[in-house]
Amino acid sequence: CEDPGCLKACPAPGAIVQYSNGIVDFVHENCIGCGYCIKGCPFNIPRISRVDHTAYKCTLCSDRVAVGQGPACAKACPTQAIVFGTKEEMKQHAEGRITDLKSRGYANAGLYDPPGVGGTHVMYVLHHADQPELYSGLPKEPRISPLVEAWKGITKYAGLTVLGVAAGVGLLHHLVMGPNRVSATDEENAERLVRSDRHDSA
């Protein structure tokens, strides 16, 4: 996704990253295995491993893409059902496939690139683009949950505001009233208790 819900939901710094080319990747060393990424993803893509209890998803072979190669699945596909390139190249490629499908009687053929998450970097040419749920439950209008948006958005800043106000009140108290001091009587009582405690244990 251009606007990944998994990244917004993740509480672990550096566990999910989005590279400049748009690929969203998981850094397993930083993952705490909480599963928030699953809740944040409108496509229900990430999975928690039962072996190491960290999150996994397809990385689009980010290591291969970084050195100018395409993902392994695209390279291995014998029918070129999976292709890789820039978003514009893929949209042009999709137009040709959609035209072909429509000429074969699939009137609702189209490109699945939902705007609800800012568009996706993985797109599908569907025979029935008006019913994406037919294809492994693809959501028709994927949206990031308002709870996910809020917990690192409004709530985060509200929490920081409360923390700032509390710190300000503490500073104001220190300036106006001065630091808290222990009275001489309380200090004497405390010393007496410590002495009697030592005497009892001896």
PDB file of N, CA and C in Angstrom, residues 71-158:
ATOM      1  N   PRO A  71      11.206  -9.405  -8.649  1.00  0.00           N
ATOM      2  CA  PRO A  71      10.902 -10.451  -7.671  1.00  0.00           C
ATOM      3  C   PRO A  71      11.049 -11.843  -8.293  1.00  0.00           C
ATOM      4  N   ALA A  72      11.399 -12.813  -7.474  1.00  0.00           N
ATOM      5  CA  ALA A  72      11.636 -14.183  -7.946  1.00  0.00           C
ATOM      6  C   ALA A  72      10.393 -14.781  -8.586  1.00  0.00           C
ATOM      7  N   CYS A  73       9.203 -14.477  -8.050  1.00  0.00           N
ATOM      8  CA  CYS A  73       7.969 -15.060  -8.605  1.00  0.00           C
ATOM      9  C   CYS A  73       7.748 -14.587 -10.042  1.00  0.00           C
ATOM     10  N   ALA A  74       8.035 -13.300 -10.308  1.00  0.00           N
ATOM     11  CA  ALA A  74       7.857 -12.765 -11.665  1.00  0.00           C
ATOM     12  C   ALA A  74       8.860 -13.403 -12.622  1.00  0.00           C
ATOM     13  N   LYS A  75      10.082 -13.612 -12.140  1.00  0.00           N
ATOM     14  CA  LYS A  75      11.114 -14.228 -12.988  1.00  0.00           C
ATOM     15  C   LYS A  75      10.784 -15.690 -13.284  1.00  0.00           C
ATOM     16  N   ALA A  76      10.218 -16.390 -12.296  1.00  0.00           N
ATOM     17  CA  ALA A  76       9.950 -17.824 -12.448  1.00  0.00           C
ATOM     18  C   ALA A  76       8.650 -18.131 -13.179  1.00  0.00           C
ATOM     19  N   CYS A  77       7.724 -17.179 -13.267  1.00  0.00           N
ATOM     20  CA  CYS A  77       6.402 -17.453 -13.847  1.00  0.00           C
ATOM     21  C   CYS A  77       6.508 -17.754 -15.345  1.00  0.00           C
ATOM     22  N   PRO A  78       6.148 -18.975 -15.781  1.00  0.00           N
ATOM     23  CA  PRO A  78       6.323 -19.350 -17.188  1.00  0.00           C
ATOM     24  C   PRO A  78       5.314 -18.695 -18.131  1.00  0.00           C
ATOM     25  N   THR A  79       4.190 -18.215 -17.610  1.00  0.00           N
ATOM     26  CA  THR A  79       3.153 -17.643 -18.488  1.00  0.00           C
ATOM     27  C   THR A  79       3.107 -16.122 -18.440  1.00  0.00           C
ATOM     28  N   GLN A  80       4.013 -15.523 -17.685  1.00  0.00           N
ATOM     29  CA  GLN A  80       4.038 -14.070 -17.485  1.00  0.00           C
ATOM     30  C   GLN A  80       2.718 -13.549 -16.913  1.00  0.00           C
ATOM     31  N   ALA A  81       2.116 -14.364 -16.057  1.00  0.00           N
ATOM     32  CA  ALA A  81       0.921 -13.911 -15.342  1.00  0.00           C
ATOM     33  C   ALA A  81       1.317 -12.908 -14.267  1.00  0.00           C
ATOM     34  N   ILE A  82       2.584 -12.970 -13.846  1.00  0.00           N
ATOM     35  CA  ILE A  82       3.125 -12.012 -12.875  1.00  0.00           C
ATOM     36  C   ILE A  82       4.206 -11.218 -13.587  1.00  0.00           C
ATOM     37  N   VAL A  83       4.058  -9.913 -13.604  1.00  0.00           N
ATOM     38  CA  VAL A  83       5.067  -9.049 -14.220  1.00  0.00           C
ATOM     39  C   VAL A  83       5.453  -7.964 -13.223  1.00  0.00           C
ATOM     40  N   PHE A  84       6.630  -7.376 -13.424  1.00  0.00           N
ATOM     41  CA  PHE A  84       7.150  -6.384 -12.494  1.00  0.00           C
ATOM     42  C   PHE A  84       7.678  -5.187 -13.262  1.00  0.00           C
ATOM     43  N   GLY A  85       7.445  -3.995 -12.715  1.00  0.00           N
ATOM     44  CA  GLY A  85       7.947  -2.768 -13.317  1.00  0.00           C
ATOM     45  C   GLY A  85       7.444  -1.574 -12.534  1.00  0.00           C
ATOM     46  N   THR A  86       7.598  -0.386 -13.108  1.00  0.00           N
ATOM     47  CA  THR A  86       7.093   0.810 -12.437  1.00  0.00           C
ATOM     48  C   THR A  86       5.569   0.785 -12.465  1.00  0.00           C
ATOM     49  N   LYS A  87       4.970   1.576 -11.614  1.00  0.00           N
ATOM     50  CA  LYS A  87       3.508   1.581 -11.545  1.00  0.00           C
ATOM     51  C   LYS A  87       2.912   1.986 -12.895  1.00  0.00           C
ATOM     52  N   GLU A  88       3.494   2.976 -13.530  1.00  0.00           N
ATOM     53  CA  GLU A  88       2.975   3.424 -14.834  1.00  0.00           C
ATOM     54  C   GLU A  88       3.115   2.335 -15.895  1.00  0.00           C
ATOM     55  N   GLU A  89       4.257   1.652 -15.900  1.00  0.00           N
ATOM     56  CA  GLU A  89       4.452   0.543 -16.850  1.00  0.00           C
ATOM     57  C   GLU A  89       3.415  -0.552 -16.622  1.00  0.00           C
ATOM     58  N   MET A  90       3.165  -0.848 -15.353  1.00  0.00           N
ATOM     59  CA  MET A  90       2.207  -1.912 -15.024  1.00  0.00           C
ATOM     60  C   MET A  90       0.777  -1.511 -15.399  1.00  0.00           C
ATOM     61  N   LYS A  91       0.452  -0.234 -15.253  1.00  0.00           N
ATOM     62  CA  LYS A  91      -0.890   0.233 -15.646  1.00  0.00           C
ATOM     63  C   LYS A  91      -1.071   0.104 -17.160  1.00  0.00           C
ATOM     64  N   GLN A  92      -0.023   0.443 -17.912  1.00  0.00           N
ATOM     65  CA  GLN A  92      -0.096   0.303 -19.375  1.00  0.00           C
ATOM     66  C   GLN A  92      -0.216  -1.167 -19.765  1.00  0.00           C
ATOM     67  N   HIS A  93       0.553  -2.014 -19.094  1.00  0.00           N
ATOM     68  CA  HIS A  93       0.493  -3.452 -19.355  1.00  0.00           C
ATOM     69  C   HIS A  93      -0.909  -3.981 -19.048  1.00  0.00           C
ATOM     70  N   ALA A  94      -1.479  -3.502 -17.935  1.00  0.00           N
ATOM     71  CA  ALA A  94      -2.821  -3.935 -17.518  1.00  0.00           C
ATOM     72  C   ALA A  94      -3.872  -3.538 -18.544  1.00  0.00           C
ATOM     73  N   GLU A  95      -3.728  -2.358 -19.131  1.00  0.00           N
ATOM     74  CA  GLU A  95      -4.704  -1.903 -20.141  1.00  0.00           C
ATOM     75  C   GLU A  95      -4.807  -2.902 -21.287  1.00  0.00           C
ATOM     76  N   GLY A  96      -3.659  -3.414 -21.730  1.00  0.00           N
ATOM     77  CA  GLY A  96      -3.655  -4.406 -22.805  1.00  0.00           C
ATOM     78  C   GLY A  96      -4.377  -5.683 -22.400  1.00  0.00           C
ATOM     79  N   ARG A  97      -4.139  -6.120 -21.179  1.00  0.00           N
ATOM     80  CA  ARG A  97      -4.794  -7.343 -20.697  1.00  0.00           C
ATOM     81  C   ARG A  97      -6.293  -7.134 -20.519  1.00  0.00           C
ATOM     82  N   ILE A  98      -6.670  -5.964 -20.036  1.00  0.00           N
ATOM     83  CA  ILE A  98      -8.098  -5.668 -19.834  1.00  0.00           C
ATOM     84  C   ILE A  98      -8.814  -5.634 -21.178  1.00  0.00           C
ATOM     85  N   THR A  99      -8.189  -5.003 -22.168  1.00  0.00           N
ATOM     86  CA  THR A  99      -8.770  -4.956 -23.518  1.00  0.00           C
ATOM     87  C   THR A  99      -8.971  -6.367 -24.052  1.00  0.00           C
ATOM     88  N   ASP A 100      -7.965  -7.227 -23.842  1.00  0.00           N
ATOM     89  CA  ASP A 100      -8.059  -8.616 -24.296  1.00  0.00           C
ATOM     90  C   ASP A 100      -9.210  -9.349 -23.597  1.00  0.00           C
ATOM     91  N   LEU A 101      -9.315  -9.183 -22.270  1.00  0.00           N
ATOM     92  CA  LEU A 101     -10.389  -9.853 -21.521  1.00  0.00           C
ATOM     93  C   LEU A 101     -11.767  -9.371 -21.965  1.00  0.00           C
ATOM     94  N   LYS A 102     -11.891  -8.071 -22.191  1.00  0.00           N
ATOM     95  CA  LYS A 102     -13.190  -7.525 -22.621  1.00  0.00           C
ATOM     96  C   LYS A 102     -13.565  -8.057 -24.002  1.00  0.00           C
ATOM     97  N   SER A 103     -12.558  -8.234 -24.865  1.00  0.00           N
ATOM     98  CA  SER A 103     -12.841  -8.766 -26.203  1.00  0.00           C
ATOM     99  C   SER A 103     -13.281 -10.228 -26.140  1.00  0.00           C
ATOM    100  N   ARG A 104     -12.965 -10.885 -24.999  1.00  0.00           N
ATOM    101  CA  ARG A 104     -13.363 -12.283 -24.828  1.00  0.00           C
ATOM    102  C   ARG A 104     -14.632 -12.424 -23.990  1.00  0.00           C
ATOM    103  N   GLY A 105     -15.338 -11.313 -23.785  1.00  0.00           N
ATOM    104  CA  GLY A 105     -16.642 -11.377 -23.120  1.00  0.00           C
ATOM    105  C   GLY A 105     -16.667 -11.016 -21.648  1.00  0.00           C
ATOM    106  N   TYR A 106     -15.559 -10.611 -21.077  1.00  0.00           N
ATOM    107  CA  TYR A 106     -15.541 -10.206 -19.662  1.00  0.00           C
ATOM    108  C   TYR A 106     -15.746  -8.693 -19.584  1.00  0.00           C
ATOM    109  N   ALA A 107     -16.994  -8.292 -19.603  1.00  0.00           N
ATOM    110  CA  ALA A 107     -17.346  -6.866 -19.679  1.00  0.00           C
ATOM    111  C   ALA A 107     -16.881  -6.073 -18.464  1.00  0.00           C
ATOM    112  N   ASN A 108     -16.760  -6.737 -17.317  1.00  0.00           N
ATOM    113  CA  ASN A 108     -16.375  -6.030 -16.089  1.00  0.00           C
ATOM    114  C   ASN A 108     -14.900  -6.196 -15.736  1.00  0.00           C
ATOM    115  N   ALA A 109     -14.107  -6.617 -16.700  1.00  0.00           N
ATOM    116  CA  ALA A 109     -12.668  -6.758 -16.445  1.00  0.00           C
ATOM    117  C   ALA A 109     -12.096  -5.389 -16.099  1.00  0.00           C
ATOM    118  N   GLY A 110     -11.142  -5.387 -15.184  1.00  0.00           N
ATOM    119  CA  GLY A 110     -10.540  -4.112 -14.788  1.00  0.00           C
ATOM    120  C   GLY A 110      -9.334  -4.306 -13.889  1.00  0.00           C
ATOM    121  N   LEU A 111      -8.739  -3.189 -13.527  1.00  0.00           N
ATOM    122  CA  LEU A 111      -7.535  -3.180 -12.699  1.00  0.00           C
ATOM    123  C   LEU A 111      -7.917  -2.977 -11.239  1.00  0.00           C
ATOM    124  N   TYR A 112      -7.399  -3.826 -10.376  1.00  0.00           N
ATOM    125  CA  TYR A 112      -7.634  -3.683  -8.935  1.00  0.00           C
ATOM    126  C   TYR A 112      -6.475  -2.882  -8.350  1.00  0.00           C
ATOM    127  N   ASP A 113      -6.730  -1.631  -8.052  1.00  0.00           N
ATOM    128  CA  ASP A 113      -5.762  -0.715  -7.445  1.00  0.00           C
ATOM    129  C   ASP A 113      -6.563   0.257  -6.583  1.00  0.00           C
ATOM    130  N   PRO A 114      -7.103  -0.229  -5.449  1.00  0.00           N
ATOM    131  CA  PRO A 114      -8.050   0.563  -4.664  1.00  0.00           C
ATOM    132  C   PRO A 114      -7.441   1.839  -4.089  1.00  0.00           C
ATOM    133  N   PRO A 115      -8.187   2.944  -4.164  1.00  0.00           N
ATOM    134  CA  PRO A 115      -7.666   4.221  -3.675  1.00  0.00           C
ATOM    135  C   PRO A 115      -7.686   4.356  -2.153  1.00  0.00           C
ATOM    136  N   GLY A 116      -8.434   3.484  -1.455  1.00  0.00           N
ATOM    137  CA  GLY A 116      -8.618   3.630  -0.005  1.00  0.00           C
ATOM    138  C   GLY A 116      -7.352   3.577   0.820  1.00  0.00           C
ATOM    139  N   VAL A 117      -6.291   3.004   0.300  1.00  0.00           N
ATOM    140  CA  VAL A 117      -5.022   2.926   1.017  1.00  0.00           C
ATOM    141  C   VAL A 117      -3.940   3.694   0.249  1.00  0.00           C
ATOM    142  N   GLY A 118      -4.392   4.647  -0.554  1.00  0.00           N
ATOM    143  CA  GLY A 118      -3.466   5.430  -1.361  1.00  0.00           C
ATOM    144  C   GLY A 118      -3.016   4.708  -2.610  1.00  0.00           C
ATOM    145  N   GLY A 119      -3.706   3.628  -2.949  1.00  0.00           N
ATOM    146  CA  GLY A 119      -3.284   2.791  -4.072  1.00  0.00           C
ATOM    147  C   GLY A 119      -2.323   1.729  -3.569  1.00  0.00           C
ATOM    148  N   THR A 120      -2.155   0.692  -4.365  1.00  0.00           N
ATOM    149  CA  THR A 120      -1.262  -0.396  -3.958  1.00  0.00           C
ATOM    150  C   THR A 120      -0.107  -0.525  -4.943  1.00  0.00           C
ATOM    151  N   HIS A 121       0.958  -1.151  -4.489  1.00  0.00           N
ATOM    152  CA  HIS A 121       2.107  -1.401  -5.368  1.00  0.00           C
ATOM    153  C   HIS A 121       2.014  -2.779  -6.002  1.00  0.00           C
ATOM    154  N   VAL A 122       1.057  -3.577  -5.532  1.00  0.00           N
ATOM    155  CA  VAL A 122       0.729  -4.848  -6.176  1.00  0.00           C
ATOM    156  C   VAL A 122      -0.676  -4.674  -6.728  1.00  0.00           C
ATOM    157  N   MET A 123      -0.815  -4.810  -8.038  1.00  0.00           N
ATOM    158  CA  MET A 123      -2.122  -4.614  -8.681  1.00  0.00           C
ATOM    159  C   MET A 123      -2.519  -5.904  -9.391  1.00  0.00           C
ATOM    160  N   TYR A 124      -3.824  -6.072  -9.536  1.00  0.00           N
ATOM    161  CA  TYR A 124      -4.352  -7.277 -10.180  1.00  0.00           C
ATOM    162  C   TYR A 124      -5.272  -6.893 -11.329  1.00  0.00           C
ATOM    163  N   VAL A 125      -5.161  -7.615 -12.438  1.00  0.00           N
ATOM    164  CA  VAL A 125      -6.157  -7.512 -13.506  1.00  0.00           C
ATOM    165  C   VAL A 125      -7.183  -8.599 -13.204  1.00  0.00           C
ATOM    166  N   LEU A 126      -8.419  -8.177 -12.946  1.00  0.00           N
ATOM    167  CA  LEU A 126      -9.476  -9.119 -12.563  1.00  0.00           C
ATOM    168  C   LEU A 126     -10.506  -9.270 -13.673  1.00  0.00           C
ATOM    169  N   HIS A 127     -10.993 -10.480 -13.864  1.00  0.00           N
ATOM    170  CA  HIS A 127     -12.066 -10.724 -14.835  1.00  0.00           C
ATOM    171  C   HIS A 127     -13.335  -9.998 -14.412  1.00  0.00           C
ATOM    172  N   HIS A 128     -13.568  -9.971 -13.091  1.00  0.00           N
ATOM    173  CA  HIS A 128     -14.769  -9.329 -12.533  1.00  0.00           C
ATOM    174  C   HIS A 128     -14.312  -8.268 -11.529  1.00  0.00           C
ATOM    175  N   ALA A 129     -13.812  -7.160 -12.041  1.00  0.00           N
ATOM    176  CA  ALA A 129     -13.275  -6.105 -11.175  1.00  0.00           C
ATOM    177  C   ALA A 129     -14.345  -5.477 -10.297  1.00  0.00           C
ATOM    178  N   ASP A 130     -15.613  -5.643 -10.676  1.00  0.00           N
ATOM    179  CA  ASP A 130     -16.711  -5.111  -9.863  1.00  0.00           C
ATOM    180  C   ASP A 130     -16.979  -5.982  -8.635  1.00  0.00           C
ATOM    181  N   GLN A 131     -16.371  -7.180  -8.588  1.00  0.00           N
ATOM    182  CA  GLN A 131     -16.566  -8.095  -7.456  1.00  0.00           C
ATOM    183  C   GLN A 131     -15.214  -8.628  -6.968  1.00  0.00           C
ATOM    184  N   PRO A 132     -14.352  -7.769  -6.447  1.00  0.00           N
ATOM    185  CA  PRO A 132     -13.015  -8.230  -6.046  1.00  0.00           C
ATOM    186  C   PRO A 132     -13.033  -9.280  -4.942  1.00  0.00           C
ATOM    187  N   GLU A 133     -14.139  -9.315  -4.170  1.00  0.00           N
ATOM    188  CA  GLU A 133     -14.225 -10.295  -3.079  1.00  0.00           C
ATOM    189  C   GLU A 133     -14.198 -11.736  -3.587  1.00  0.00           C
ATOM    190  N   LEU A 134     -14.474 -11.946  -4.884  1.00  0.00           N
ATOM    191  CA  LEU A 134     -14.402 -13.289  -5.468  1.00  0.00           C
ATOM    192  C   LEU A 134     -12.969 -13.811  -5.505  1.00  0.00           C
ATOM    193  N   TYR A 135     -12.007 -12.913  -5.429  1.00  0.00           N
ATOM    194  CA  TYR A 135     -10.598 -13.277  -5.559  1.00  0.00           C
ATOM    195  C   TYR A 135      -9.941 -13.291  -4.176  1.00  0.00           C
ATOM    196  N   SER A 136     -10.056 -14.423  -3.512  1.00  0.00           N
ATOM    197  CA  SER A 136      -9.469 -14.617  -2.174  1.00  0.00           C
ATOM    198  C   SER A 136      -9.884 -13.526  -1.194  1.00  0.00           C
ATOM    199  N   GLY A 137     -11.107 -13.014  -1.358  1.00  0.00           N
ATOM    200  CA  GLY A 137     -11.641 -12.046  -0.398  1.00  0.00           C
ATOM    201  C   GLY A 137     -11.034 -10.660  -0.464  1.00  0.00           C
ATOM    202  N   LEU A 138     -10.558 -10.247  -1.649  1.00  0.00           N
ATOM    203  CA  LEU A 138     -10.024  -8.883  -1.765  1.00  0.00           C
ATOM    204  C   LEU A 138     -11.117  -7.889  -1.369  1.00  0.00           C
ATOM    205  N   PRO A 139     -10.810  -6.920  -0.498  1.00  0.00           N
ATOM    206  CA  PRO A 139     -11.839  -5.960  -0.096  1.00  0.00           C
ATOM    207  C   PRO A 139     -12.186  -4.997  -1.228  1.00  0.00           C
ATOM    208  N   LYS A 140     -13.475  -4.681  -1.348  1.00  0.00           N
ATOM    209  CA  LYS A 140     -13.931  -3.786  -2.412  1.00  0.00           C
ATOM    210  C   LYS A 140     -13.420  -2.367  -2.189  1.00  0.00           C
ATOM    211  N   GLU A 141     -13.540  -1.908  -0.957  1.00  0.00           N
ATOM    212  CA  GLU A 141     -13.068  -0.564  -0.613  1.00  0.00           C
ATOM    213  C   GLU A 141     -12.230  -0.645   0.659  1.00  0.00           C
ATOM    214  N   PRO A 142     -10.981  -1.068   0.545  1.00  0.00           N
ATOM    215  CA  PRO A 142     -10.154  -1.205   1.749  1.00  0.00           C
ATOM    216  C   PRO A 142      -9.898   0.139   2.411  1.00  0.00           C
ATOM    217  N   ARG A 143     -10.003   0.149   3.712  1.00  0.00           N
ATOM    218  CA  ARG A 143      -9.759   1.356   4.498  1.00  0.00           C
ATOM    219  C   ARG A 143      -8.961   0.961   5.740  1.00  0.00           C
ATOM    220  N   ILE A 144      -8.140   1.862   6.193  1.00  0.00           N
ATOM    221  CA  ILE A 144      -7.434   1.650   7.452  1.00  0.00           C
ATOM    222  C   ILE A 144      -8.405   1.996   8.569  1.00  0.00           C
ATOM    223  N   SER A 145      -8.499   1.131   9.559  1.00  0.00           N
ATOM    224  CA  SER A 145      -9.424   1.322  10.671  1.00  0.00           C
ATOM    225  C   SER A 145      -9.192   2.678  11.342  1.00  0.00           C
ATOM    226  N   PRO A 146     -10.276   3.390  11.684  1.00  0.00           N
ATOM    227  CA  PRO A 146     -10.124   4.669  12.397  1.00  0.00           C
ATOM    228  C   PRO A 146      -9.385   4.510  13.724  1.00  0.00           C
ATOM    229  N   LEU A 147      -9.500   3.338  14.359  1.00  0.00           N
ATOM    230  CA  LEU A 147      -8.773   3.099  15.612  1.00  0.00           C
ATOM    231  C   LEU A 147      -7.267   3.107  15.378  1.00  0.00           C
ATOM    232  N   VAL A 148      -6.847   2.504  14.260  1.00  0.00           N
ATOM    233  CA  VAL A 148      -5.421   2.481  13.916  1.00  0.00           C
ATOM    234  C   VAL A 148      -4.947   3.898  13.625  1.00  0.00           C
ATOM    235  N   GLU A 149      -5.754   4.645  12.870  1.00  0.00           N
ATOM    236  CA  GLU A 149      -5.405   6.034  12.546  1.00  0.00           C
ATOM    237  C   GLU A 149      -5.269   6.854  13.825  1.00  0.00           C
ATOM    238  N   ALA A 150      -6.184   6.627  14.781  1.00  0.00           N
ATOM    239  CA  ALA A 150      -6.238   7.453  15.989  1.00  0.00           C
ATOM    240  C   ALA A 150      -5.142   7.125  16.987  1.00  0.00           C
ATOM    241  N   TRP A 151      -4.800   5.845  17.138  1.00  0.00           N
ATOM    242  CA  TRP A 151      -3.927   5.481  18.253  1.00  0.00           C
ATOM    243  C   TRP A 151      -2.512   6.008  18.100  1.00  0.00           C
ATOM    244  N   LYS A 152      -2.090   6.259  16.871  1.00  0.00           N
ATOM    245  CA  LYS A 152      -0.784   6.882  16.694  1.00  0.00           C
ATOM    246  C   LYS A 152      -0.928   8.315  16.193  1.00  0.00           C
ATOM    247  N   GLY A 153      -2.153   8.766  16.028  1.00  0.00           N
ATOM    248  CA  GLY A 153      -2.398  10.126  15.561  1.00  0.00           C
ATOM    249  C   GLY A 153      -2.867  11.000  16.701  1.00  0.00           C
ATOM    250  N   ILE A 154      -4.195  11.180  16.791  1.00  0.00           N
ATOM    251  CA  ILE A 154      -4.795  12.067  17.787  1.00  0.00           C
ATOM    252  C   ILE A 154      -4.435  11.629  19.204  1.00  0.00           C
ATOM    253  N   THR A 155      -4.558  10.334  19.497  1.00  0.00           N
ATOM    254  CA  THR A 155      -4.325   9.853  20.865  1.00  0.00           C
ATOM    255  C   THR A 155      -2.875  10.065  21.281  1.00  0.00           C
ATOM    256  N   LYS A 156      -1.964   9.867  20.338  1.00  0.00           N
ATOM    257  CA  LYS A 156      -0.550  10.057  20.645  1.00  0.00           C
ATOM    258  C   LYS A 156      -0.305  11.495  21.073  1.00  0.00           C
ATOM    259  N   TYR A 157      -0.851  12.449  20.299  1.00  0.00           N
ATOM    260  CA  TYR A 157      -0.624  13.855  20.613  1.00  0.00           C
ATOM    261  C   TYR A 157      -1.377  14.277  21.866  1.00  0.00           C
ATOM    262  N   ALA A 158      -2.545  13.680  22.105  1.00  0.00           N
ATOM    263  CA  ALA A 158      -3.289  13.969  23.344  1.00  0.00           C
ATOM    264  C   ALA A 158      -2.470  13.502  24.544  1.00  0.00           C
TER     265      ALA A 158
END
